[in-house]
Amino acid sequence: MHLRQLRAGDRAPILAVVNDWWGGRQVASMLQRLFFDHFQDTSYVVEDGETIIAFLIGFVSQSRPGEAYIHFVGVHPEHRARGIGADLYRTFFDAARARGCHTARCITSPVNTGSIAFHTNMGFVAEPGDAESNGTPFASDYDGPGEHRVRFVKQL
Ligand SMILES: CC(C)(COP(=O)(O)OP(=O)(O)OC[C@H]1O[C@@H](n2cnc3c(N)ncnc32)[C@H](O)[C@@H]1OP(=O)(O)O)[C@@H](O)C(=O)NCCC(=O)NCCS
């Protein structure tokens, strides 16, 4: 297994598997080509041989100096709980710190309990919201009607 920076050519193989990795949830439309063309410096894949088994897409905010943002992270279901997600995050945190960032942010759905557990484990804290799910605050309609989101933040 090895971790490397994202390339434009990684989009097709990732799109081919990502909905399955999310248990059938249609998430591929959130992985537009622009992420693969313009955010390679701070985005990564993990390969097992020639096969991509995990990826992270993140970037440094243009509008908020000192802030970095993780757009997407996914690990092949058969490779979860082995520290791969944590490795990707640590690599991203290092890259963000090297670019002067002091804060990392990301969002996740309040129903994605696995993601909430993972991010909490990685040191993220949920920002206050207008509602709560199993003790985790979230912002209602954050990404549009019915699109509630937990807003995670971590000091780097
Ligand atoms: C969330 C995800 C990226 C985690 O990747 P992973 O490689 O399995 O995570 P790791 O093995 O590095 O786990 C790091 C820590 O988080 C914890 N963790 C990870 N997933 C967890 C889960 N579902 N439930 C509870 N704890 C979890 C681990 O126990 C581990 O803690 P430890 O260091 O004390 O053992 C992966 O489960 C995934 O791809 N999920 C589907 C996609 C998704 O929801 N992405 C996030 C929203 S964009």
Short mmCIF file of N, CA, C and O in Angstrom, two decimals, residues 64 103-107 124-131 136-139 142 149-154:
data_model
loop_
_atom_site.label_atom_id
_atom_site.label_comp_id
_atom_site.label_asym_id
_atom_site.label_seq_id
_atom_site.Cartn_x
_atom_site.Cartn_y
_atom_site.Cartn_z
N ARG A 64 -10.54 32.31 3.63
CA ARG A 64 -10.31 32.36 5.07
C ARG A 64 -8.86 31.99 5.35
O ARG A 64 -8.52 30.81 5.44
N THR A 103 -6.30 25.85 11.32
CA THR A 103 -7.63 25.29 11.54
C THR A 103 -8.02 24.40 10.36
O THR A 103 -7.70 24.74 9.21
N ALA A 104 -8.67 23.28 10.66
CA ALA A 104 -9.23 22.44 9.59
C ALA A 104 -10.74 22.31 9.83
O ALA A 104 -11.18 22.22 10.98
N ARG A 105 -11.48 22.31 8.73
CA ARG A 105 -12.93 22.17 8.83
C ARG A 105 -13.42 21.10 7.86
O ARG A 105 -12.78 20.83 6.83
N CYS A 106 -14.56 20.54 8.18
CA CYS A 106 -15.26 19.66 7.24
C CYS A 106 -16.69 19.53 7.74
O CYS A 106 -17.01 19.96 8.87
N ILE A 107 -17.55 18.98 6.92
CA ILE A 107 -18.94 18.77 7.32
C ILE A 107 -19.31 17.31 7.05
O ILE A 107 -18.67 16.64 6.22
N PHE A 124 -11.71 16.36 15.88
CA PHE A 124 -12.65 17.41 15.46
C PHE A 124 -13.74 17.59 16.52
O PHE A 124 -14.11 16.64 17.22
N VAL A 125 -14.24 18.81 16.59
CA VAL A 125 -15.33 19.14 17.51
C VAL A 125 -16.48 19.67 16.67
O VAL A 125 -16.26 20.45 15.72
N ALA A 126 -17.70 19.26 17.00
CA ALA A 126 -18.87 19.75 16.28
C ALA A 126 -19.22 21.16 16.76
O ALA A 126 -19.35 21.39 17.96
N GLU A 127 -19.36 22.07 15.81
CA GLU A 127 -19.73 23.44 16.17
C GLU A 127 -21.21 23.48 16.57
O GLU A 127 -22.00 22.65 16.12
N PRO A 128 -21.56 24.46 17.41
CA PRO A 128 -22.96 24.57 17.81
C PRO A 128 -23.89 24.69 16.61
O PRO A 128 -23.49 25.26 15.58
N GLY A 129 -25.09 24.16 16.74
CA GLY A 129 -26.06 24.24 15.66
C GLY A 129 -27.43 24.59 16.20
O GLY A 129 -27.57 24.96 17.36
N ASP A 130 -28.46 24.43 15.36
CA ASP A 130 -29.82 24.72 15.81
C ASP A 130 -30.59 23.45 16.13
O ASP A 130 -31.78 23.48 16.41
N ALA A 131 -29.91 22.29 16.03
CA ALA A 131 -30.57 21.01 16.32
C ALA A 131 -29.50 20.03 16.79
O ALA A 131 -28.30 20.35 16.78
N THR A 136 -25.07 15.16 19.12
CA THR A 136 -24.18 15.91 18.22
C THR A 136 -24.96 17.08 17.61
O THR A 136 -25.97 16.87 16.94
N PRO A 137 -24.49 18.32 17.84
CA PRO A 137 -25.21 19.46 17.25
C PRO A 137 -25.01 19.51 15.73
O PRO A 137 -23.96 19.14 15.23
N PHE A 138 -26.04 19.95 15.03
CA PHE A 138 -25.91 20.14 13.58
C PHE A 138 -26.70 21.36 13.13
O PHE A 138 -27.56 21.88 13.87
N ALA A 139 -26.38 21.83 11.93
CA ALA A 139 -27.06 22.99 11.34
C ALA A 139 -28.10 22.49 10.34
O ALA A 139 -27.76 21.84 9.36
N TYR A 142 -28.33 23.23 6.14
CA TYR A 142 -27.04 23.90 5.89
C TYR A 142 -26.66 23.90 4.41
O TYR A 142 -26.16 24.87 3.88
N ARG A 149 -26.27 19.36 8.26
CA ARG A 149 -24.85 19.02 8.35
C ARG A 149 -24.28 19.31 9.74
O ARG A 149 -24.58 20.35 10.34
N VAL A 150 -23.45 18.36 10.19
CA VAL A 150 -22.60 18.60 11.35
C VAL A 150 -21.40 19.37 10.84
O VAL A 150 -20.78 18.99 9.83
N ARG A 151 -21.07 20.48 11.51
CA ARG A 151 -19.91 21.29 11.08
C ARG A 151 -18.76 21.02 12.04
O ARG A 151 -18.81 21.43 13.20
N PHE A 152 -17.76 20.33 11.54
CA PHE A 152 -16.62 19.95 12.37
C PHE A 152 -15.47 20.93 12.22
O PHE A 152 -15.18 21.40 11.10
N VAL A 153 -14.80 21.19 13.33
CA VAL A 153 -13.62 22.06 13.29
C VAL A 153 -12.54 21.46 14.18
O VAL A 153 -12.84 20.81 15.19
N LYS A 154 -11.29 21.65 13.77
CA LYS A 154 -10.15 21.16 14.56
C LYS A 154 -9.03 22.19 14.47
O LYS A 154 -8.73 22.70 13.38
#
